[in-house]
Coordinates of C-alpha atoms in Angstrom, one line a residue:
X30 CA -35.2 132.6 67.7
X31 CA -32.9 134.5 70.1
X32 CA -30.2 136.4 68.4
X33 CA -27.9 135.5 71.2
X34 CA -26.8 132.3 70.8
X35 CA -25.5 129.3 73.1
X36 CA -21.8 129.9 72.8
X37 CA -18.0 129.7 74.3
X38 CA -15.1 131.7 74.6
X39 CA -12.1 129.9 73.3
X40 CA -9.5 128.7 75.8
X41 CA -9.4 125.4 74.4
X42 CA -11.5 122.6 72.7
X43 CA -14.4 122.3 70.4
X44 CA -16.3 120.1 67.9
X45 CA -19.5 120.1 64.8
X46 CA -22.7 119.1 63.8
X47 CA -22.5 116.1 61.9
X48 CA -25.5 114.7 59.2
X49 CA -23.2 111.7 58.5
X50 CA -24.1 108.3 56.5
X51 CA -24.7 105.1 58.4
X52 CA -21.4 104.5 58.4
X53 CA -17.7 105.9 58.3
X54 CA -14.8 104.2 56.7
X55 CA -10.9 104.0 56.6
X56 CA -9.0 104.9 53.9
X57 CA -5.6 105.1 53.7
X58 CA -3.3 107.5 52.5
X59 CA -3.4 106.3 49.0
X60 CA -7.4 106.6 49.1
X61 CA -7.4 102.6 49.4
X62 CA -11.1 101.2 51.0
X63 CA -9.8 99.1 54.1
X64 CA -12.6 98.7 56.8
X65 CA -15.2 100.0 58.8
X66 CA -13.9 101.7 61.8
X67 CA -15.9 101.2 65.4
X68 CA -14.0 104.5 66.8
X69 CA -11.9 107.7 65.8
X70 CA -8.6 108.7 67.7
X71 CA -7.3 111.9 67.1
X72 CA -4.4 114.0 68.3
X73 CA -5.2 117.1 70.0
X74 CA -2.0 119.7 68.8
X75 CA -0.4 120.7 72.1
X76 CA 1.9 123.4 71.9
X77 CA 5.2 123.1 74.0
X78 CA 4.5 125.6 77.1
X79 CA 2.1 127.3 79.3
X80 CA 1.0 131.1 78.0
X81 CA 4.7 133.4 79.3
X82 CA 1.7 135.8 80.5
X83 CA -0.6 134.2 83.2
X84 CA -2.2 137.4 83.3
X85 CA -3.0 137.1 79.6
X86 CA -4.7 133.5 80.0
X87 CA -6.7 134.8 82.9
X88 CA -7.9 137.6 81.1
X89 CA -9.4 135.5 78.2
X90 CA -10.8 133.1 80.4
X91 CA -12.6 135.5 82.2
X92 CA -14.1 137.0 78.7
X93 CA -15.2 133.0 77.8
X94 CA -16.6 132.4 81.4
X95 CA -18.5 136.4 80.6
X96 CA -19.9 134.6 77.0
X97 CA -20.5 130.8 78.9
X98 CA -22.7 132.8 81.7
X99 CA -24.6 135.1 79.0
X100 CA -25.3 132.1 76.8
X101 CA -27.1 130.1 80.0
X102 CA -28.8 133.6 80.5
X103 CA -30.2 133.1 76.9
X104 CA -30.8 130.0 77.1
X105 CA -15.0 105.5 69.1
X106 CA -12.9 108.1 67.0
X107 CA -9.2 109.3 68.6
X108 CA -7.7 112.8 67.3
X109 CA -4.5 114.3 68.2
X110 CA -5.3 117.4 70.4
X111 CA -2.9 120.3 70.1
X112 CA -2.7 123.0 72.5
X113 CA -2.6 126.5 71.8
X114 CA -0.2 127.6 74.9
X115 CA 2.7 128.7 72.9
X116 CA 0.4 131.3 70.9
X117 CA -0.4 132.7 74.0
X118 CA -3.7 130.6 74.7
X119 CA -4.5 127.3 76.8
X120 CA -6.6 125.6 74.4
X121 CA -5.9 122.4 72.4
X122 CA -6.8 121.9 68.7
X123 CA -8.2 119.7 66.4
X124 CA -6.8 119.0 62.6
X125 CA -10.0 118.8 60.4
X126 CA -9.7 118.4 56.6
X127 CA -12.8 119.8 55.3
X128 CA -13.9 120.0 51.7
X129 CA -13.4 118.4 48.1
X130 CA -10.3 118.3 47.7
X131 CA -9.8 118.4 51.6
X132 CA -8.8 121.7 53.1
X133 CA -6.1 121.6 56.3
X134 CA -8.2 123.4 59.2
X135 CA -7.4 123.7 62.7
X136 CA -10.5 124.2 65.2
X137 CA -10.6 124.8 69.1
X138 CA -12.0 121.4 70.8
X139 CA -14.3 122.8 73.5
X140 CA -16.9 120.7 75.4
X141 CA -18.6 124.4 76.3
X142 CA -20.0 124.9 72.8
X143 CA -22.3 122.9 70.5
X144 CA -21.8 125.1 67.1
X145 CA -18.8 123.6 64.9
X146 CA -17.7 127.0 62.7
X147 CA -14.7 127.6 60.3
X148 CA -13.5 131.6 59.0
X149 CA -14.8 131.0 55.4
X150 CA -13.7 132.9 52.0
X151 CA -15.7 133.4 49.1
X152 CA -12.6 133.8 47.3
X153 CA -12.3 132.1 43.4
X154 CA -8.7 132.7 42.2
X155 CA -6.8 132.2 45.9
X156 CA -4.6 129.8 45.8
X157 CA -4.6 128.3 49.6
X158 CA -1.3 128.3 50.9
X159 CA 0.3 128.3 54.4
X160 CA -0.8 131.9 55.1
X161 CA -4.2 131.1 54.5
X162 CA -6.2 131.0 57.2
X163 CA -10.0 130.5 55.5
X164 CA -11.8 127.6 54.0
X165 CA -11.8 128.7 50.6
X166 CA -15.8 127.5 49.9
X167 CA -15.6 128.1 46.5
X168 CA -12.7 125.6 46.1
X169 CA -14.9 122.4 47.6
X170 CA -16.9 120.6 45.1
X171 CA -19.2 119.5 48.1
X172 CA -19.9 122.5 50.1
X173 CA -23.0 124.0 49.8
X174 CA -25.2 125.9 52.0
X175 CA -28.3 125.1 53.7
X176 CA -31.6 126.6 51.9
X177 CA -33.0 129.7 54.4
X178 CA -36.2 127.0 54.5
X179 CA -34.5 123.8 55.3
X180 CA -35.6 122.7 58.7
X181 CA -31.5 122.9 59.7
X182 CA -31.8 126.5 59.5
X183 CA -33.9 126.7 62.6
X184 CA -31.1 124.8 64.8
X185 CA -28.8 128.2 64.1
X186 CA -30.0 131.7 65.7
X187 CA -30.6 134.1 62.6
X188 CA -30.1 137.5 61.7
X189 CA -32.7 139.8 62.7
X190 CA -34.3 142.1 59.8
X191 CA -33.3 138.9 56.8
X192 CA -36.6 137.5 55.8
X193 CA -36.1 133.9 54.5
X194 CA -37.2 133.9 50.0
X195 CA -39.1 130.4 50.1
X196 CA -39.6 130.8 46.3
X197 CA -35.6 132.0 45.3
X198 CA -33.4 128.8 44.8
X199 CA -30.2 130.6 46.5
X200 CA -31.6 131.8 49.5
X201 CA -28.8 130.7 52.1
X202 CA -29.2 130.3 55.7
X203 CA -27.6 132.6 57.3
X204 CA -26.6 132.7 60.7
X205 CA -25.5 135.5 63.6
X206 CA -24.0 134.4 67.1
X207 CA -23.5 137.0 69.1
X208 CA -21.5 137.0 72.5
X209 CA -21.4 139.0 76.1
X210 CA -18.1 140.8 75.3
X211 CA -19.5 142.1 71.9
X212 CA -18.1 139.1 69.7
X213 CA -19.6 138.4 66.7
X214 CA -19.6 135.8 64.0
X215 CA -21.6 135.6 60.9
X216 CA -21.9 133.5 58.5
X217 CA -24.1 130.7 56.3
X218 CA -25.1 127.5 58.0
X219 CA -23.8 125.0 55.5
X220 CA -23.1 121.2 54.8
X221 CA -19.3 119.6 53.4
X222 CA -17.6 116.6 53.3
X223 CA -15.2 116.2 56.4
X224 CA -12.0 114.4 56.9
X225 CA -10.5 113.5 60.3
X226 CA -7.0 112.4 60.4
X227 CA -6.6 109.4 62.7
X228 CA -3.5 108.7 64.8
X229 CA -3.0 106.0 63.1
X230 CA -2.1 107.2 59.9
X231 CA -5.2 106.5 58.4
X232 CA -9.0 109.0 57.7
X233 CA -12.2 108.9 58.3
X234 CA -14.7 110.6 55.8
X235 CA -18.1 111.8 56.7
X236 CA -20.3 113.6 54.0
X237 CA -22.5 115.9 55.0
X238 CA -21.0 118.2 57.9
X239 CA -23.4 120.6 59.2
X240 CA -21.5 124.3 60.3
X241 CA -20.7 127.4 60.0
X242 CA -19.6 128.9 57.8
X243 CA -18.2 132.6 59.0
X244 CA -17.4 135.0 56.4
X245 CA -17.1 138.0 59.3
X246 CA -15.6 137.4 62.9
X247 CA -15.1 140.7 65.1
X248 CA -14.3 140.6 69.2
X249 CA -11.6 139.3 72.0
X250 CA -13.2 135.8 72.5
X251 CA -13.1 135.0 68.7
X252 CA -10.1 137.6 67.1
X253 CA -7.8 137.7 69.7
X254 CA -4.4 136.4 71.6
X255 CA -6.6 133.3 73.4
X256 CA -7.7 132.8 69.2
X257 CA -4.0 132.3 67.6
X258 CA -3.5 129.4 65.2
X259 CA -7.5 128.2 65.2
X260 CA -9.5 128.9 61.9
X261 CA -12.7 127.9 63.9
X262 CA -14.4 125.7 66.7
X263 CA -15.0 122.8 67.2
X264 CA -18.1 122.0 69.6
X265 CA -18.3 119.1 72.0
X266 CA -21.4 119.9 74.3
X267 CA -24.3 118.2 74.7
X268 CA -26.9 120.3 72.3
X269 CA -27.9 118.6 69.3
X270 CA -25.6 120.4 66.2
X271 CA -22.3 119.4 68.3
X272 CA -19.9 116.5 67.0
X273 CA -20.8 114.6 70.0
X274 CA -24.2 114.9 69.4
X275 CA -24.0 114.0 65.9
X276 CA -21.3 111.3 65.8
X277 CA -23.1 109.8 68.8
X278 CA -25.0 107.1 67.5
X279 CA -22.4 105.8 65.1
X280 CA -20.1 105.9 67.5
X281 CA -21.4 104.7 70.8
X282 CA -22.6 107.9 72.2
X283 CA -19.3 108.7 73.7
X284 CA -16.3 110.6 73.8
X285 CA -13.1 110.5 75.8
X286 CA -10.2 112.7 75.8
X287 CA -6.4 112.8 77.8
X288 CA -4.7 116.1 78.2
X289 CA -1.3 115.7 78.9
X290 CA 1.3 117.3 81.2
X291 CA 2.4 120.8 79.5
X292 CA 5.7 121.0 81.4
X293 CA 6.8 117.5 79.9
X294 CA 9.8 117.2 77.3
X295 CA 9.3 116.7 74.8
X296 CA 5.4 117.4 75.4
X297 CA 3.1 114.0 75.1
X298 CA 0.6 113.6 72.4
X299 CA -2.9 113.8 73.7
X300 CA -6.0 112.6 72.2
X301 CA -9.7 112.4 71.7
X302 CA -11.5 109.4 71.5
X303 CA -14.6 109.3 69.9
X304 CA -16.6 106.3 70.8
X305 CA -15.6 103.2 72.7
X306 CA -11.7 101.4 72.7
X307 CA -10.3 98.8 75.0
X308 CA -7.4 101.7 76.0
X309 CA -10.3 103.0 78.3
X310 CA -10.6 100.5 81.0
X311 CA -13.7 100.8 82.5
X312 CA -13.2 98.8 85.4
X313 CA -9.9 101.4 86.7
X314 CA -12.6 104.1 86.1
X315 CA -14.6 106.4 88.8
X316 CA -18.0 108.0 87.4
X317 CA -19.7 111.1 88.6
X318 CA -23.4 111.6 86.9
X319 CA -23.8 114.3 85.2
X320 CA -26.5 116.9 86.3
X321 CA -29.0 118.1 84.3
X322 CA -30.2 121.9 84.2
X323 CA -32.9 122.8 82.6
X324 CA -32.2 126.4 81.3
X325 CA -29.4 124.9 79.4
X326 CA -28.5 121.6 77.0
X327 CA -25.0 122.6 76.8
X328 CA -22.6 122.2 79.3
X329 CA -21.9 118.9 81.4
X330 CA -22.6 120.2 84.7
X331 CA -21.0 117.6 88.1
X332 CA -21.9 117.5 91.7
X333 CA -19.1 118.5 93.9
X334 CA -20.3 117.4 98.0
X335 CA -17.1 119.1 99.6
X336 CA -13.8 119.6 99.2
X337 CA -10.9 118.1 101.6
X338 CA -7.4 119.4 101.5
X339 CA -4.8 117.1 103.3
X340 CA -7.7 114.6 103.9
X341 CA -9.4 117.6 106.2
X342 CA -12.8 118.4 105.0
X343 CA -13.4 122.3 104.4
X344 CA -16.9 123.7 106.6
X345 CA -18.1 124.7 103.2
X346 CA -22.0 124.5 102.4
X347 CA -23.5 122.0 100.1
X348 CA -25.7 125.4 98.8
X349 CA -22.7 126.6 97.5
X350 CA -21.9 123.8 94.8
X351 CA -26.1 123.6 93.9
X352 CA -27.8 124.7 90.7
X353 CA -30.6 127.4 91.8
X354 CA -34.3 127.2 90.7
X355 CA -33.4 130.2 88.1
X356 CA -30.4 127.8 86.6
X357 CA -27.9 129.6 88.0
X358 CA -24.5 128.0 89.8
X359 CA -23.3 124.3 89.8
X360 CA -20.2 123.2 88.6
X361 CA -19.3 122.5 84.6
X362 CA -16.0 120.6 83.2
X363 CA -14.9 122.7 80.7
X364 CA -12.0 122.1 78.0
X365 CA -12.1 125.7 76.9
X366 CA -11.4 127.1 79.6
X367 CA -7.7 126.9 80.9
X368 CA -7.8 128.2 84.3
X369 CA -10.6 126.5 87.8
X370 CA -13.0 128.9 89.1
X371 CA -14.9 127.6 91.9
X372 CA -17.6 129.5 93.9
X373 CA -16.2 132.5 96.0
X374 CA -17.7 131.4 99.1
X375 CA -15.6 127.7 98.4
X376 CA -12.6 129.8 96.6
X377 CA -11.6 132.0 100.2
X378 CA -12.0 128.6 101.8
X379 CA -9.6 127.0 99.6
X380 CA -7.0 129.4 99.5
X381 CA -7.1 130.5 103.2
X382 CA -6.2 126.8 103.5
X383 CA -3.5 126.6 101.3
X384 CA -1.8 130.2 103.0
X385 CA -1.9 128.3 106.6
X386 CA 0.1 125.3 105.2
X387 CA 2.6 126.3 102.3
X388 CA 5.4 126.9 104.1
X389 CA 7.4 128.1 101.7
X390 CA 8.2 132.3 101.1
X391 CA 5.7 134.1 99.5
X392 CA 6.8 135.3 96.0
X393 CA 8.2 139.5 95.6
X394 CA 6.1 140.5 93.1
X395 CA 2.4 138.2 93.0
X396 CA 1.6 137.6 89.6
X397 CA -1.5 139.4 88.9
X398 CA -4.5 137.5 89.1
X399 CA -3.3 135.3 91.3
X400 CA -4.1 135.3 95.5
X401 CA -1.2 133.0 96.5
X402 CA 2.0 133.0 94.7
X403 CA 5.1 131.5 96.4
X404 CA 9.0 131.7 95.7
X405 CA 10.8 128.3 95.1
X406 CA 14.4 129.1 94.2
X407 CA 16.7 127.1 95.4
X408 CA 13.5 124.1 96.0
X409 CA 14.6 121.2 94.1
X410 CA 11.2 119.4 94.5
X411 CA 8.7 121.9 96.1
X412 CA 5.9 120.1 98.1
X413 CA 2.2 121.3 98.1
X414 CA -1.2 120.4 100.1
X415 CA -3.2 117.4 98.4
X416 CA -6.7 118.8 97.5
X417 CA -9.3 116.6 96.7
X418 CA -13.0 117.0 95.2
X419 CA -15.9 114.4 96.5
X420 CA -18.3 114.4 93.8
X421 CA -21.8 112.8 93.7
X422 CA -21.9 109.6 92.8
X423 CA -19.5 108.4 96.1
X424 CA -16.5 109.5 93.6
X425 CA -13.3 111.6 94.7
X426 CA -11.3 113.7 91.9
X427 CA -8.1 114.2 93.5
X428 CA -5.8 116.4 91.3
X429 CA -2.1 115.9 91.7
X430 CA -0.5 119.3 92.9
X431 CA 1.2 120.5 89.5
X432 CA -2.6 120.8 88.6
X433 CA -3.6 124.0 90.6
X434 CA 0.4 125.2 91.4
X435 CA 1.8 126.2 88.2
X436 CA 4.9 128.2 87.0
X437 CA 4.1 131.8 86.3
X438 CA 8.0 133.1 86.5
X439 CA 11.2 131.7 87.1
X440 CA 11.1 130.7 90.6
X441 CA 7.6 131.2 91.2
X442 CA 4.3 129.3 91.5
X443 CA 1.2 130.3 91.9
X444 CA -2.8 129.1 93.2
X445 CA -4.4 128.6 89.5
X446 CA -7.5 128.9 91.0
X447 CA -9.8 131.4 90.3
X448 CA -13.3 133.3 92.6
X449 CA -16.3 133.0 90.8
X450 CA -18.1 136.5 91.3
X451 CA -20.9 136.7 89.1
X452 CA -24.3 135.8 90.5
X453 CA -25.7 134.7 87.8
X454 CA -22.6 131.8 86.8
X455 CA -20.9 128.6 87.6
X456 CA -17.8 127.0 89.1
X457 CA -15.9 125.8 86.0
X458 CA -13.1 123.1 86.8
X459 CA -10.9 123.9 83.6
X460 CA -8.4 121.7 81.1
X461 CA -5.4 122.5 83.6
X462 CA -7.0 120.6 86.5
X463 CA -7.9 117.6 84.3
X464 CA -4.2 117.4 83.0
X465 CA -3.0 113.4 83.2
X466 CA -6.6 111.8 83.6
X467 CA -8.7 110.4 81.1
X468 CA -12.3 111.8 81.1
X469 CA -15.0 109.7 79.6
X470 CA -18.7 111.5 78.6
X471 CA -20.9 108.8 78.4
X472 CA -23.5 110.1 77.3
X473 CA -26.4 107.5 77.1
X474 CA -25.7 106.7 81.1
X475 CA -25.5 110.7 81.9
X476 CA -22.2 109.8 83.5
X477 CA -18.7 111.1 83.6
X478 CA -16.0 108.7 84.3
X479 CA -12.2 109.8 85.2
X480 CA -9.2 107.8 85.2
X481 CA -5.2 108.2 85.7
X482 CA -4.7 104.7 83.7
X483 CA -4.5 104.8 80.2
X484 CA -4.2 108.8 79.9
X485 CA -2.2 109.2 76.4
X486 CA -2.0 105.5 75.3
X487 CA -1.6 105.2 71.5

């Protein structure tokens, strides 16, 4: 097995492998039994603002989309989701409780990843307090690591040079993901009881979690600024060791999530759904299928047909959107990634668009990073171009403007889109763009749906 493995970059959202039993239950918080639950809610954390440096969330975009592109190369619950902004990173988190007694983790919720890891300690005599940042595995009654000859072992890249003792009794699996920009995490592919904490009040305990976990972590995409306040990820794609994956079958074989406006005060609660609940109207929903390629189970890849911008079709080609006979280009939805990148061919199109009809001053000093910044003092309400995505399917994802023009200094906004240079990638339409609409991954029609109604009911 490859020692490069299938991996993100962490701008924002991420779930686990899951060997769960037939069914989950509700307790509440005084451990009482109260019923079999059909779906899980949860919060994603949110913090309060965009990153103060835009140049800072660019930069670790740019090292995910580097470890997305190398790993293609390679080849109903509802949680709160919590962003990372205010730490300096555009990615929302997930509160997982994992462990006997249960251990307070946050992870990165990321539909660009399948692998669900946590930083582990082997530590006996810590005491885990609020500066502790590692599951303590030694603490958990329940954890235990996967035998180097369990058939799991083989969903996990391994190190290279560690033969596998069939005959020794603690002979762990060990894993070793490796990424473009030189991060690294190591660890043992293991199995624990999981709690997730409902928005309700109430739990849900699974037994049997399949991760990682990481005892050593080096490297921007996993150590650094875009990292702050996560002890781990928590992988929503569509290989088989994510939570989607996993939960699936219990669950309905979907997910849903709303991210909520970041300039809102105070800043909305958004969630993740896992499986099916009546506050996704499917009748108020548009679906886009999503397209398949074959050097990659991973990422959930859409067709984009053209892209209009005050109802005035762009002479872009259909070529540009498509996914090449080596697996190369198309167009994924990403939660991890914070920021749109859209093919360069598509990206001058865009913006030389936008230049001819903002009409407003262009801003003193352009934010780095960023082609088309503009200067709105004195602009109570600013007014931008409408841009809109037909997507296959005879859909049309139109974005409201606070989408793609965002603050980047006091008096200024700025174009939050992004060229796509490297041959080898794809156009990413990131968690900024999807801000106020509910997305639906229905997995077992290959469809996405997207909504405005019902984004952040309870």
């Amino acid at each position: 097995m490859a020692t490069t493995s299938p991996f993100l970059s962490l701008l924002l959202f991420s779930l686990f492998f899951f060997s769960f039993s037939s069914s989950a239950t509700t307790f509440s918080t005084t451990n009482r039994r109260i019923k079999k639950v059909e779906y899980l809610k949860l919060p994603l954390l949110h913090k309060d603002t965009f990153p103060s440096n835009p140049s800072q969330s660019l930069s670790s975009d740019i090292r995910r989309l580097n470890t997305l592109y190398s790993s293609l190369l390679h080849r109903s619950a509802k949680l709160p989701l919590t962003s990372g902004a205010s730490s300096g990173s555009g990615q929302y988190f997930v509160d997982l409780r994992l462990g006997t007694p249960p251990q307070r983790l946050l992870l990165v919720a990321d539909t660009g990843s399948d692998l669900v890891w946590v930083t582990c300690s082997a530590c006996r005599s810590c005491t885990r307090g609020r500066g502790n940042s590692a599951f303590l595995a030694r603490h958990s009654s329940t954890y235990f690591p996967y035998h180097c000859y369990d058939k799991k072992c083989n969903l996990v890249p391994n190190p290279k040079g560690v033969a596998c003792n069939h005959t020794r009794q603690h002979s762990p699996c060990r894993y070793e993901y490796s990424y473009s920009d030189k991060s690294e995490t190591k660890g043992f592919f293991s199995t624990e009881t999981t709690t997730l904490n409902a928005s309700s009040g109430s739990s849900v305990k699974f037994k049997k979690l399949s991760f990682g976990c990481s005892f050593e972590a080096s490297g921007p995409s996993i150590t650094g600024p875009s990292f702050n306040g996560a002890q781990g990820v928590m992988g929503l794609g569509r290989g088989s060791i994510s939570l989607a994956s996993q939960l699936g079958r219990r669950f309905g074989n979907k997910f849903s999530y709303c991210l909520m406006d970041y300039t809102l005060s105070p800043t909305p609660t958004s969630y993740l759904l896992i499986g099916r609940s009546n506050t996704v109207n499917g009748s108020k929903m548009s679906y886009t299928p999503m397209i398949n390629n074959p050097f990659t189970s991973t990422f959930y890849y859409i067709g984009i047909e053209s892209v209009y911008i005050e109802d005035v079709k762009l002479p872009i080609r259909p070529s540009v959107w498509a996914i090449d006979e080596l697996g190369n280009g198309g167009t994924v939805m990403d939660s991890g990634t914070t920021l749109t990148f859209l093919a360069e061919p598509a990206y001058r199109r865009i913006v030389r668009a936008f230049k001819r009809l903002v009409k407003l001053p262009k801003a003193d000093d352009k934010t780095m990073g960023f082609d088309l910044c503009v200067n709105v003092s004195g602009v109570v309400r600013p007014s931008f171009p409408k841009m809109s995505f037909k997507l296959s399917g005879d859909s049309v994802f139109s974005p409201p403007p606070g989408n793609y023009f965002i603050d980047t200094a006091v008096d200024v906004k700025c174009l939050a889109l992004q060229p796509l240079t490297a041959p080898s990638g794809f156009s990413v339409i990131g968690n900024l763009m999807q801000q106020g609409f509910v997305f639906e991954f229905d997995r077992d029609r290959s469809r996405i749906g997207f909504s405005r109604h019902g984004c952040g009911k309870p």
